[in-house]
């Protein structure tokens, strides 16, 4: 048993929808749980007018929950787009593709001459639906003692990278708790102030900024995922999920880009006895060995490129006339790294919840608890 998610809907269409199949019965879940994550995704200094003033994302739970508990039936979710009401009935077609976006490849692929049609579905607005479904996965993880969090480690040139190999669970929880209160979801107050300044400067300079963020999961039992097939390796599943976030172009598990520069013996996580069990004093592996959890926090870091919708004119071609043409600037965000971190939590929660279901059986939360306690 594993989770399957499909989403539908356009950026400025009437609504986004998500269907999450495979949730076990008995998991406490309310629309308020989902709305909380939807609100978190809309925040962050550098978001544009739409995310901060137009949309007030709320989910309607259409199916799969009765009296606050999941039923085992597919979860149906709807998120109305409030900006739909502001759209004119007809608009002239867009024919000059924006570099960095899906416009060019999507129009060639589907034979669409109005690039707006491609843009509508490719928009990062879609991640609202994934965050809504991710909130359900998070609820399942919470019910089995797993928490997922995130914090920002860079915005533009401002870096705030903690020592990921030596961060214990409580420090990760502390960092993500600080991020909750921070305007750019940063764990470090001094760096955060410089990040805010960098975003303000980028706005004045008609630029956009990318950055990096960490997503972590604490409390996972040993052996989630599997070394036995390439597609079951949790590393490959987490990597694919995180790389599916728009503008995320790089992912590392643990401090991989630091580890790759060092001697082998210096970056292994020793196995030591602690009390009645085993423990690992460091976490260079990011909580994953052989494609499986090893009981340490799962730690992934993502690199997000600067948003491609920049106010500075970019070089492109009008596909109808064949002449050079700068695509029109379309209202957008300056920096969406804090939002992407919340999306990162959602996609990681979906992968982990799915892998937990595969390991401990899937139909009912009480049976999952029973099966987990047999291993304790
Ligand atoms: C986006 C462009 C902006 C963002 C949008 C994603 O939308 P608009 O052009 O309507 O201002 O605000 O993100 C969201 C609306 C959201 O909820 O994340 C894009 O081109 O990807």
mmCIF file of C-alpha atoms and ligand atoms in Angstrom:
data_model
loop_
_atom_site.group_PDB
_atom_site.id
_atom_site.type_symbol
_atom_site.label_atom_id
_atom_site.label_comp_id
_atom_site.label_asym_id
_atom_site.label_seq_id
_atom_site.Cartn_x
_atom_site.Cartn_y
_atom_site.Cartn_z
ATOM 1 C CA UNK A 1 0.000 0.000 0.000
ATOM 2 C CA UNK A 2 1.316 3.427 -0.806
ATOM 3 C CA UNK A 3 0.013 6.935 -1.365
ATOM 4 C CA UNK A 4 -0.867 8.219 -4.828
ATOM 5 C CA UNK A 5 -1.478 11.874 -5.556
ATOM 6 C CA UNK A 6 -2.871 13.608 -8.610
ATOM 7 C CA UNK A 7 -3.588 17.314 -8.876
ATOM 8 C CA UNK A 8 -5.445 19.363 -11.478
ATOM 9 C CA UNK A 9 -6.233 23.006 -12.042
ATOM 10 C CA UNK A 10 -4.748 26.126 -13.596
ATOM 11 C CA UNK A 11 -3.096 29.076 -11.940
ATOM 12 C CA UNK A 12 -5.951 31.473 -12.696
ATOM 13 C CA UNK A 13 -8.724 28.893 -13.206
ATOM 14 C CA UNK A 14 -11.640 28.496 -10.809
ATOM 15 C CA UNK A 15 -9.875 26.095 -8.438
ATOM 16 C CA UNK A 16 -7.118 23.583 -7.818
ATOM 17 C CA UNK A 17 -8.067 20.028 -6.965
ATOM 18 C CA UNK A 18 -6.144 17.134 -5.443
ATOM 19 C CA UNK A 19 -6.975 13.472 -5.023
ATOM 20 C CA UNK A 20 -4.860 11.597 -2.491
ATOM 21 C CA UNK A 21 -5.422 7.865 -2.589
ATOM 22 C CA UNK A 22 -4.164 5.324 -0.067
ATOM 23 C CA UNK A 23 -4.560 7.153 3.233
ATOM 24 C CA UNK A 24 -5.327 4.613 5.975
ATOM 25 C CA UNK A 25 -8.458 4.945 8.098
ATOM 26 C CA UNK A 26 -8.399 6.496 11.543
ATOM 27 C CA UNK A 27 -5.967 9.390 11.033
ATOM 28 C CA UNK A 28 -7.143 12.617 12.695
ATOM 29 C CA UNK A 29 -7.418 15.278 9.965
ATOM 30 C CA UNK A 30 -9.350 18.544 9.715
ATOM 31 C CA UNK A 31 -9.554 21.285 7.104
ATOM 32 C CA UNK A 32 -7.886 23.532 9.695
ATOM 33 C CA UNK A 33 -4.767 21.278 9.643
ATOM 34 C CA UNK A 34 -4.604 21.730 5.879
ATOM 35 C CA UNK A 35 -5.317 25.464 5.947
ATOM 36 C CA UNK A 36 -2.463 25.960 8.381
ATOM 37 C CA UNK A 37 0.050 24.599 5.862
ATOM 38 C CA UNK A 38 -1.617 26.493 3.009
ATOM 39 C CA UNK A 39 -1.124 29.700 4.983
ATOM 40 C CA UNK A 40 2.512 28.841 5.718
ATOM 41 C CA UNK A 41 3.145 28.342 1.984
ATOM 42 C CA UNK A 42 1.757 31.747 1.132
ATOM 43 C CA UNK A 43 4.123 33.569 3.465
ATOM 44 C CA UNK A 44 7.691 34.793 3.180
ATOM 45 C CA UNK A 45 9.192 38.181 2.423
ATOM 46 C CA UNK A 46 9.467 38.518 -1.354
ATOM 47 C CA UNK A 47 6.106 37.045 -2.302
ATOM 48 C CA UNK A 48 4.071 39.157 -4.701
ATOM 49 C CA UNK A 49 0.686 40.781 -4.345
ATOM 50 C CA UNK A 50 -1.217 37.701 -5.367
ATOM 51 C CA UNK A 51 0.126 35.419 -2.654
ATOM 52 C CA UNK A 52 -0.008 38.013 0.074
ATOM 53 C CA UNK A 53 -3.155 39.976 -0.743
ATOM 54 C CA UNK A 54 -5.331 38.240 -3.324
ATOM 55 C CA UNK A 55 -5.371 34.551 -2.469
ATOM 56 C CA UNK A 56 -6.394 33.372 1.003
ATOM 57 C CA UNK A 57 -5.961 29.692 0.397
ATOM 58 C CA UNK A 58 -8.378 27.389 2.157
ATOM 59 C CA UNK A 59 -9.106 23.775 1.427
ATOM 60 C CA UNK A 60 -12.476 22.170 1.179
ATOM 61 C CA UNK A 61 -12.310 18.507 2.184
ATOM 62 C CA UNK A 62 -14.742 16.888 -0.225
ATOM 63 C CA UNK A 63 -14.281 13.249 0.716
ATOM 64 C CA UNK A 64 -12.270 10.768 2.728
ATOM 65 C CA UNK A 65 -12.828 12.258 6.198
ATOM 66 C CA UNK A 66 -15.804 11.660 8.504
ATOM 67 C CA UNK A 67 -16.042 13.166 11.986
ATOM 68 C CA UNK A 68 -12.427 14.337 11.869
ATOM 69 C CA UNK A 69 -10.976 10.934 10.963
ATOM 70 C CA UNK A 70 -9.848 9.579 7.616
ATOM 71 C CA UNK A 71 -12.020 6.731 6.351
ATOM 72 C CA UNK A 72 -9.626 4.913 4.008
ATOM 73 C CA UNK A 73 -11.427 6.360 0.971
ATOM 74 C CA UNK A 74 -9.561 8.752 -1.354
ATOM 75 C CA UNK A 75 -9.196 12.271 0.005
ATOM 76 C CA UNK A 76 -10.749 14.838 -2.310
ATOM 77 C CA UNK A 77 -9.560 18.425 -1.868
ATOM 78 C CA UNK A 78 -10.576 21.696 -3.525
ATOM 79 C CA UNK A 79 -8.813 25.043 -3.217
ATOM 80 C CA UNK A 80 -10.730 27.904 -4.882
ATOM 81 C CA UNK A 81 -8.588 30.488 -6.748
ATOM 82 C CA UNK A 82 -9.837 33.881 -5.605
ATOM 83 C CA UNK A 83 -7.925 35.535 -8.475
ATOM 84 C CA UNK A 84 -10.197 33.728 -10.945
ATOM 85 C CA UNK A 85 -12.850 36.357 -10.295
ATOM 86 C CA UNK A 86 -10.393 39.116 -11.300
ATOM 87 C CA UNK A 87 -9.637 37.610 -14.721
ATOM 88 C CA UNK A 88 -11.111 39.144 -17.911
ATOM 89 C CA UNK A 89 -13.290 36.791 -19.980
ATOM 90 C CA UNK A 90 -10.943 36.934 -22.977
ATOM 91 C CA UNK A 91 -7.305 37.912 -23.288
ATOM 92 C CA UNK A 92 -5.004 38.282 -26.296
ATOM 93 C CA UNK A 93 -2.763 35.259 -26.881
ATOM 94 C CA UNK A 94 0.836 35.337 -25.647
ATOM 95 C CA UNK A 95 3.292 34.375 -28.390
ATOM 96 C CA UNK A 96 6.769 35.255 -27.023
ATOM 97 C CA UNK A 97 8.004 32.517 -24.644
ATOM 98 C CA UNK A 98 9.652 33.579 -21.354
ATOM 99 C CA UNK A 99 13.135 32.126 -20.897
ATOM 100 C CA UNK A 100 13.312 29.805 -17.901
ATOM 101 C CA UNK A 101 9.616 28.887 -17.993
ATOM 102 C CA UNK A 102 7.739 25.963 -19.554
ATOM 103 C CA UNK A 103 6.377 28.299 -22.282
ATOM 104 C CA UNK A 104 8.553 27.236 -25.230
ATOM 105 C CA UNK A 105 8.893 23.498 -24.625
ATOM 106 C CA UNK A 106 5.253 23.170 -23.521
ATOM 107 C CA UNK A 107 3.900 24.920 -26.614
ATOM 108 C CA UNK A 108 6.027 22.774 -28.937
ATOM 109 C CA UNK A 109 5.102 19.614 -27.066
ATOM 110 C CA UNK A 110 1.326 20.150 -27.102
ATOM 111 C CA UNK A 111 1.035 22.256 -30.279
ATOM 112 C CA UNK A 112 -0.386 25.250 -28.417
ATOM 113 C CA UNK A 113 0.009 28.647 -30.061
ATOM 114 C CA UNK A 114 -1.186 30.656 -27.024
ATOM 115 C CA UNK A 115 1.575 30.270 -24.444
ATOM 116 C CA UNK A 116 -0.824 31.322 -21.708
ATOM 117 C CA UNK A 117 -2.369 27.859 -21.824
ATOM 118 C CA UNK A 118 0.998 26.268 -20.994
ATOM 119 C CA UNK A 119 1.803 28.852 -18.361
ATOM 120 C CA UNK A 120 -1.486 28.322 -16.560
ATOM 121 C CA UNK A 121 -0.722 24.719 -15.675
ATOM 122 C CA UNK A 122 3.064 25.064 -15.310
ATOM 123 C CA UNK A 123 2.667 27.801 -12.676
ATOM 124 C CA UNK A 124 3.952 27.117 -9.187
ATOM 125 C CA UNK A 125 0.434 27.848 -8.025
ATOM 126 C CA UNK A 126 -0.086 24.076 -8.426
ATOM 127 C CA UNK A 127 2.036 23.518 -5.330
ATOM 128 C CA UNK A 128 -0.883 24.729 -3.185
ATOM 129 C CA UNK A 129 -2.677 21.473 -4.072
ATOM 130 C CA UNK A 130 0.389 19.436 -3.149
ATOM 131 C CA UNK A 131 0.755 21.256 0.149
ATOM 132 C CA UNK A 132 -2.882 20.468 0.933
ATOM 133 C CA UNK A 133 -2.319 16.768 0.241
ATOM 134 C CA UNK A 134 0.999 16.938 2.073
ATOM 135 C CA UNK A 135 -0.830 18.117 5.175
ATOM 136 C CA UNK A 136 -2.712 14.803 5.184
ATOM 137 C CA UNK A 137 0.559 12.887 4.847
ATOM 138 C CA UNK A 138 1.966 14.985 7.675
ATOM 139 C CA UNK A 139 -1.049 14.079 9.833
ATOM 140 C CA UNK A 140 -0.322 10.396 9.273
ATOM 141 C CA UNK A 141 3.357 10.878 10.088
ATOM 142 C CA UNK A 142 2.459 12.848 13.213
ATOM 143 C CA UNK A 143 0.245 9.963 14.340
ATOM 144 C CA UNK A 144 3.272 7.642 14.205
ATOM 145 C CA UNK A 145 5.663 10.053 15.903
ATOM 146 C CA UNK A 146 7.372 11.598 12.866
ATOM 147 C CA UNK A 147 7.713 15.366 12.443
ATOM 148 C CA UNK A 148 8.735 17.187 9.269
ATOM 149 C CA UNK A 149 10.144 20.722 9.286
ATOM 150 C CA UNK A 150 12.189 23.144 7.195
ATOM 151 C CA UNK A 151 14.354 26.228 7.346
ATOM 152 C CA UNK A 152 16.015 28.488 4.811
ATOM 153 C CA UNK A 153 19.816 28.372 4.466
ATOM 154 C CA UNK A 154 20.382 30.938 1.717
ATOM 155 C CA UNK A 155 18.694 33.744 -0.198
ATOM 156 C CA UNK A 156 20.693 35.081 -3.133
ATOM 157 C CA UNK A 157 24.284 35.591 -2.017
ATOM 158 C CA UNK A 158 23.399 35.566 1.710
ATOM 159 C CA UNK A 159 24.285 32.161 3.140
ATOM 160 C CA UNK A 160 23.357 30.716 6.550
ATOM 161 C CA UNK A 161 24.487 27.122 6.431
ATOM 162 C CA UNK A 162 24.610 25.238 9.733
ATOM 163 C CA UNK A 163 26.779 22.151 10.264
ATOM 164 C CA UNK A 164 24.233 19.596 8.996
ATOM 165 C CA UNK A 165 26.257 16.496 9.975
ATOM 166 C CA UNK A 166 26.233 17.459 13.646
ATOM 167 C CA UNK A 167 22.677 18.720 14.082
ATOM 168 C CA UNK A 168 20.735 16.563 16.545
ATOM 169 C CA UNK A 169 16.940 16.220 16.344
ATOM 170 C CA UNK A 170 16.325 18.870 18.974
ATOM 171 C CA UNK A 171 18.466 21.435 17.123
ATOM 172 C CA UNK A 172 16.630 20.704 13.874
ATOM 173 C CA UNK A 173 13.318 21.191 15.682
ATOM 174 C CA UNK A 174 14.636 24.416 17.234
ATOM 175 C CA UNK A 175 15.780 25.752 13.854
ATOM 176 C CA UNK A 176 12.485 25.027 12.153
ATOM 177 C CA UNK A 177 10.580 26.533 15.112
ATOM 178 C CA UNK A 178 12.629 29.734 14.704
ATOM 179 C CA UNK A 179 11.936 29.668 10.962
ATOM 180 C CA UNK A 180 8.175 29.666 11.671
ATOM 181 C CA UNK A 181 8.520 33.154 13.187
ATOM 182 C CA UNK A 182 10.997 34.500 10.637
ATOM 183 C CA UNK A 183 10.108 36.671 7.609
ATOM 184 C CA UNK A 184 12.223 34.484 5.277
ATOM 185 C CA UNK A 185 11.949 31.175 7.232
ATOM 186 C CA UNK A 186 15.628 31.477 8.147
ATOM 187 C CA UNK A 187 16.961 29.803 11.310
ATOM 188 C CA UNK A 188 19.541 32.550 11.881
ATOM 189 C CA UNK A 189 18.295 36.008 12.865
ATOM 190 C CA UNK A 190 21.333 37.998 11.670
ATOM 191 C CA UNK A 191 21.384 36.269 8.279
ATOM 192 C CA UNK A 192 17.622 36.718 8.007
ATOM 193 C CA UNK A 193 17.936 40.500 8.249
ATOM 194 C CA UNK A 194 20.474 40.460 5.409
ATOM 195 C CA UNK A 195 18.208 38.194 3.350
ATOM 196 C CA UNK A 196 15.303 40.614 3.761
ATOM 197 C CA UNK A 197 17.594 43.445 2.612
ATOM 198 C CA UNK A 198 18.704 41.390 -0.379
ATOM 199 C CA UNK A 199 15.075 40.794 -1.402
ATOM 200 C CA UNK A 200 14.276 44.514 -1.072
ATOM 201 C CA UNK A 201 17.330 45.365 -3.192
ATOM 202 C CA UNK A 202 16.333 42.802 -5.821
ATOM 203 C CA UNK A 203 12.886 44.380 -6.029
ATOM 204 C CA UNK A 204 14.402 47.816 -6.676
ATOM 205 C CA UNK A 205 16.886 46.381 -9.175
ATOM 206 C CA UNK A 206 14.120 44.529 -11.044
ATOM 207 C CA UNK A 207 15.661 41.181 -10.215
ATOM 208 C CA UNK A 208 14.564 37.955 -8.564
ATOM 209 C CA UNK A 209 16.411 35.774 -6.062
ATOM 210 C CA UNK A 210 16.790 32.049 -5.523
ATOM 211 C CA UNK A 211 18.304 30.342 -2.527
ATOM 212 C CA UNK A 212 18.451 27.136 -0.567
ATOM 213 C CA UNK A 213 16.542 25.410 2.195
ATOM 214 C CA UNK A 214 16.688 22.320 4.374
ATOM 215 C CA UNK A 215 13.800 19.907 4.876
ATOM 216 C CA UNK A 216 14.144 17.404 7.698
ATOM 217 C CA UNK A 217 12.160 14.545 9.223
ATOM 218 C CA UNK A 218 12.682 13.343 12.771
ATOM 219 C CA UNK A 219 11.382 10.179 14.445
ATOM 220 C CA UNK A 220 11.495 7.734 11.536
ATOM 221 C CA UNK A 221 12.134 4.122 12.455
ATOM 222 C CA UNK A 222 15.063 2.237 10.899
ATOM 223 C CA UNK A 223 14.391 0.535 7.548
ATOM 224 C CA UNK A 224 11.934 2.832 5.753
ATOM 225 C CA UNK A 225 12.631 2.500 1.999
ATOM 226 C CA UNK A 226 14.585 -0.406 0.570
ATOM 227 C CA UNK A 227 17.997 -1.239 -0.858
ATOM 228 C CA UNK A 228 16.495 -4.042 -2.960
ATOM 229 C CA UNK A 229 15.364 -2.061 -6.015
ATOM 230 C CA UNK A 230 16.495 1.260 -7.430
ATOM 231 C CA UNK A 231 13.003 2.766 -7.394
ATOM 232 C CA UNK A 232 12.429 1.726 -3.773
ATOM 233 C CA UNK A 233 15.517 3.518 -2.501
ATOM 234 C CA UNK A 234 14.302 6.388 -0.343
ATOM 235 C CA UNK A 235 17.148 8.561 -1.640
ATOM 236 C CA UNK A 236 15.817 8.294 -5.191
ATOM 237 C CA UNK A 237 12.236 8.932 -4.122
ATOM 238 C CA UNK A 238 13.101 11.968 -2.003
ATOM 239 C CA UNK A 239 15.325 13.344 -4.751
ATOM 240 C CA UNK A 240 12.591 12.987 -7.363
ATOM 241 C CA UNK A 241 9.980 14.557 -5.087
ATOM 242 C CA UNK A 242 12.124 17.561 -4.194
ATOM 243 C CA UNK A 243 13.223 18.098 -7.801
ATOM 244 C CA UNK A 244 9.559 18.224 -8.822
ATOM 245 C CA UNK A 245 9.206 21.575 -7.038
ATOM 246 C CA UNK A 246 9.273 24.363 -9.644
ATOM 247 C CA UNK A 247 12.695 26.119 -9.817
ATOM 248 C CA UNK A 248 14.404 23.524 -7.590
ATOM 249 C CA UNK A 249 17.434 22.450 -9.609
ATOM 250 C CA UNK A 250 19.640 20.804 -6.974
ATOM 251 C CA UNK A 251 19.150 18.437 -4.033
ATOM 252 C CA UNK A 252 21.651 17.036 -1.559
ATOM 253 C CA UNK A 253 20.982 14.432 1.129
ATOM 254 C CA UNK A 254 22.933 15.281 4.261
ATOM 255 C CA UNK A 255 25.871 17.615 3.563
ATOM 256 C CA UNK A 256 26.648 15.729 0.319
ATOM 257 C CA UNK A 257 28.539 18.521 -1.439
ATOM 258 C CA UNK A 258 30.801 18.904 1.598
ATOM 259 C CA UNK A 259 31.215 15.131 2.064
ATOM 260 C CA UNK A 260 32.313 14.631 -1.539
ATOM 261 C CA UNK A 261 35.407 16.736 -0.912
ATOM 262 C CA UNK A 262 36.653 14.798 2.143
ATOM 263 C CA UNK A 263 38.387 11.485 2.918
ATOM 264 C CA UNK A 264 36.102 8.472 3.302
ATOM 265 C CA UNK A 265 36.941 7.653 6.898
ATOM 266 C CA UNK A 266 36.212 11.219 7.984
ATOM 267 C CA UNK A 267 32.596 11.220 6.810
ATOM 268 C CA UNK A 268 31.130 7.900 8.005
ATOM 269 C CA UNK A 269 28.650 7.876 10.866
ATOM 270 C CA UNK A 270 30.116 5.576 13.534
ATOM 271 C CA UNK A 271 27.814 2.917 15.063
ATOM 272 C CA UNK A 272 27.965 3.026 18.861
ATOM 273 C CA UNK A 273 26.007 1.477 21.728
ATOM 274 C CA UNK A 274 23.807 3.896 23.632
ATOM 275 C CA UNK A 275 21.689 2.543 26.491
ATOM 276 C CA UNK A 276 19.886 -0.532 25.192
ATOM 277 C CA UNK A 277 20.194 0.461 21.544
ATOM 278 C CA UNK A 278 22.552 1.732 18.885
ATOM 279 C CA UNK A 279 23.258 5.317 18.045
ATOM 280 C CA UNK A 280 25.148 7.466 15.525
ATOM 281 C CA UNK A 281 27.142 10.423 16.834
ATOM 282 C CA UNK A 282 27.100 12.190 13.443
ATOM 283 C CA UNK A 283 24.753 12.375 10.466
ATOM 284 C CA UNK A 284 26.894 12.752 7.344
ATOM 285 C CA UNK A 285 24.544 10.313 5.558
ATOM 286 C CA UNK A 286 21.504 12.557 6.071
ATOM 287 C CA UNK A 287 19.687 9.719 7.838
ATOM 288 C CA UNK A 288 19.855 7.403 4.825
ATOM 289 C CA UNK A 289 22.084 4.374 4.281
ATOM 290 C CA UNK A 290 21.557 1.919 1.431
ATOM 291 C CA UNK A 291 18.387 3.720 0.408
ATOM 292 C CA UNK A 292 16.825 3.216 3.851
ATOM 293 C CA UNK A 293 16.359 5.288 6.978
ATOM 294 C CA UNK A 294 18.975 4.549 9.635
ATOM 295 C CA UNK A 295 17.143 6.081 12.592
ATOM 296 C CA UNK A 296 18.853 9.473 12.332
ATOM 297 C CA UNK A 297 16.982 12.550 11.118
ATOM 298 C CA UNK A 298 16.466 12.577 7.357
ATOM 299 C CA UNK A 299 18.043 15.813 6.120
ATOM 300 C CA UNK A 300 17.756 17.115 2.553
ATOM 301 C CA UNK A 301 18.819 20.483 1.174
ATOM 302 C CA UNK A 302 17.528 22.039 -2.043
ATOM 303 C CA UNK A 303 18.909 24.707 -4.357
ATOM 304 C CA UNK A 304 16.250 26.898 -5.957
ATOM 305 C CA UNK A 305 17.170 29.006 -8.955
ATOM 306 C CA UNK A 306 16.059 32.645 -9.064
ATOM 307 C CA UNK A 307 12.480 32.920 -10.352
ATOM 308 C CA UNK A 308 12.393 33.218 -14.134
ATOM 309 C CA UNK A 309 9.767 36.017 -14.204
ATOM 310 C CA UNK A 310 12.068 39.037 -13.957
ATOM 311 C CA UNK A 311 11.072 42.644 -14.533
ATOM 312 C CA UNK A 312 14.267 43.199 -16.548
ATOM 313 C CA UNK A 313 13.491 42.532 -20.247
ATOM 314 C CA UNK A 314 14.861 39.163 -21.437
ATOM 315 C CA UNK A 315 15.823 38.107 -24.934
ATOM 316 C CA UNK A 316 13.251 35.958 -26.721
ATOM 317 C CA UNK A 317 11.481 35.496 -30.047
ATOM 318 C CA UNK A 318 7.851 36.027 -31.069
ATOM 319 C CA UNK A 319 6.917 32.568 -32.315
ATOM 320 C CA UNK A 320 4.330 33.982 -34.768
ATOM 321 C CA UNK A 321 6.472 36.603 -36.490
ATOM 322 C CA UNK A 322 9.900 35.047 -35.877
ATOM 323 C CA UNK A 323 11.193 38.469 -34.803
ATOM 324 C CA UNK A 324 13.144 39.181 -31.635
ATOM 325 C CA UNK A 325 10.720 40.150 -28.865
ATOM 326 C CA UNK A 326 10.996 40.579 -25.104
ATOM 327 C CA UNK A 327 8.154 38.632 -23.470
ATOM 328 C CA UNK A 328 5.808 40.845 -21.444
ATOM 329 C CA UNK A 329 6.523 40.859 -17.718
ATOM 330 C CA UNK A 330 3.806 39.087 -15.819
ATOM 331 C CA UNK A 331 3.254 40.042 -12.170
ATOM 332 C CA UNK A 332 5.170 37.619 -9.981
ATOM 333 C CA UNK A 333 7.132 37.047 -6.776
ATOM 334 C CA UNK A 334 10.666 38.398 -6.136
ATOM 335 C CA UNK A 335 11.708 35.445 -4.015
ATOM 336 C CA UNK A 336 9.755 32.295 -3.169
ATOM 337 C CA UNK A 337 12.407 30.318 -1.267
ATOM 338 C CA UNK A 338 10.456 30.360 2.050
ATOM 339 C CA UNK A 339 7.355 29.083 0.216
ATOM 340 C CA UNK A 340 9.375 26.397 -1.560
ATOM 341 C CA UNK A 341 10.634 25.157 1.815
ATOM 342 C CA UNK A 342 7.024 24.572 2.897
ATOM 343 C CA UNK A 343 6.349 22.778 -0.401
ATOM 344 C CA UNK A 344 9.503 20.751 0.311
ATOM 345 C CA UNK A 345 7.996 19.643 3.622
ATOM 346 C CA UNK A 346 4.829 18.540 1.814
ATOM 347 C CA UNK A 347 6.536 16.472 -0.869
ATOM 348 C CA UNK A 348 8.883 14.889 1.669
ATOM 349 C CA UNK A 349 5.910 14.082 3.940
ATOM 350 C CA UNK A 350 4.130 12.417 1.013
ATOM 351 C CA UNK A 351 7.148 10.234 0.188
ATOM 352 C CA UNK A 352 7.816 9.308 3.812
ATOM 353 C CA UNK A 353 4.181 8.588 4.658
ATOM 354 C CA UNK A 354 3.976 6.371 1.620
ATOM 355 C CA UNK A 355 7.135 4.485 2.574
ATOM 356 C CA UNK A 356 5.913 4.104 6.175
ATOM 357 C CA UNK A 357 2.683 2.546 4.849
ATOM 358 C CA UNK A 358 4.692 0.113 2.724
ATOM 359 C CA UNK A 359 6.699 -0.964 5.756
ATOM 360 C CA UNK A 360 3.928 -1.253 8.357
ATOM 361 C CA UNK A 361 0.787 -2.109 6.402
ATOM 362 C CA UNK A 362 -1.744 0.355 5.171
ATOM 363 C CA UNK A 363 -5.422 0.005 6.032
ATOM 364 C CA UNK A 364 -5.873 1.343 9.548
ATOM 365 C CA UNK A 365 -3.899 3.523 11.909
ATOM 366 C CA UNK A 366 -4.457 1.153 14.869
ATOM 367 C CA UNK A 367 -3.001 -1.770 12.889
ATOM 368 C CA UNK A 368 -0.058 0.385 11.814
ATOM 369 C CA UNK A 369 0.592 1.229 15.469
ATOM 370 C CA UNK A 370 0.368 -2.464 16.399
ATOM 371 C CA UNK A 371 2.754 -3.442 13.662
ATOM 372 C CA UNK A 372 5.208 -0.705 14.654
ATOM 373 C CA UNK A 373 5.126 -1.659 18.320
ATOM 374 C CA UNK A 374 6.113 -5.262 17.491
ATOM 375 C CA UNK A 375 9.468 -3.888 16.369
ATOM 376 C CA UNK A 376 10.122 -1.828 19.496
HETATM 377 C C1 LIG B 1 3.588 32.216 -10.465
HETATM 378 C C2 LIG B 1 3.372 33.578 -10.638
HETATM 379 C C3 LIG B 1 2.619 34.374 -9.638
HETATM 380 C C4 LIG B 1 2.703 33.710 -8.293
HETATM 381 C C5 LIG B 1 2.196 32.274 -8.446
HETATM 382 C C6 LIG B 1 3.172 31.497 -9.256
HETATM 383 O O1 LIG B 1 1.257 34.413 -9.948
HETATM 384 P P1 LIG B 1 0.612 35.686 -10.661
HETATM 385 O O2 LIG B 1 1.340 35.784 -11.971
HETATM 386 O O3 LIG B 1 -0.847 35.397 -10.807
HETATM 387 O O4 LIG B 1 0.892 36.833 -9.731
HETATM 388 O O5 LIG B 1 1.979 34.423 -7.332
HETATM 389 O O6 LIG B 1 2.079 31.652 -7.226
HETATM 390 C C7 LIG B 1 0.887 31.597 -6.615
HETATM 391 C C8 LIG B 1 -0.197 32.250 -6.976
HETATM 392 C C9 LIG B 1 0.912 30.720 -5.477
HETATM 393 O O7 LIG B 1 -0.125 30.561 -4.821
HETATM 394 O O8 LIG B 1 1.996 30.164 -5.234
HETATM 395 C C10 LIG B 1 4.259 31.431 -11.521
HETATM 396 O O9 LIG B 1 4.426 31.963 -12.621
HETATM 397 O O10 LIG B 1 4.669 30.305 -11.251
#
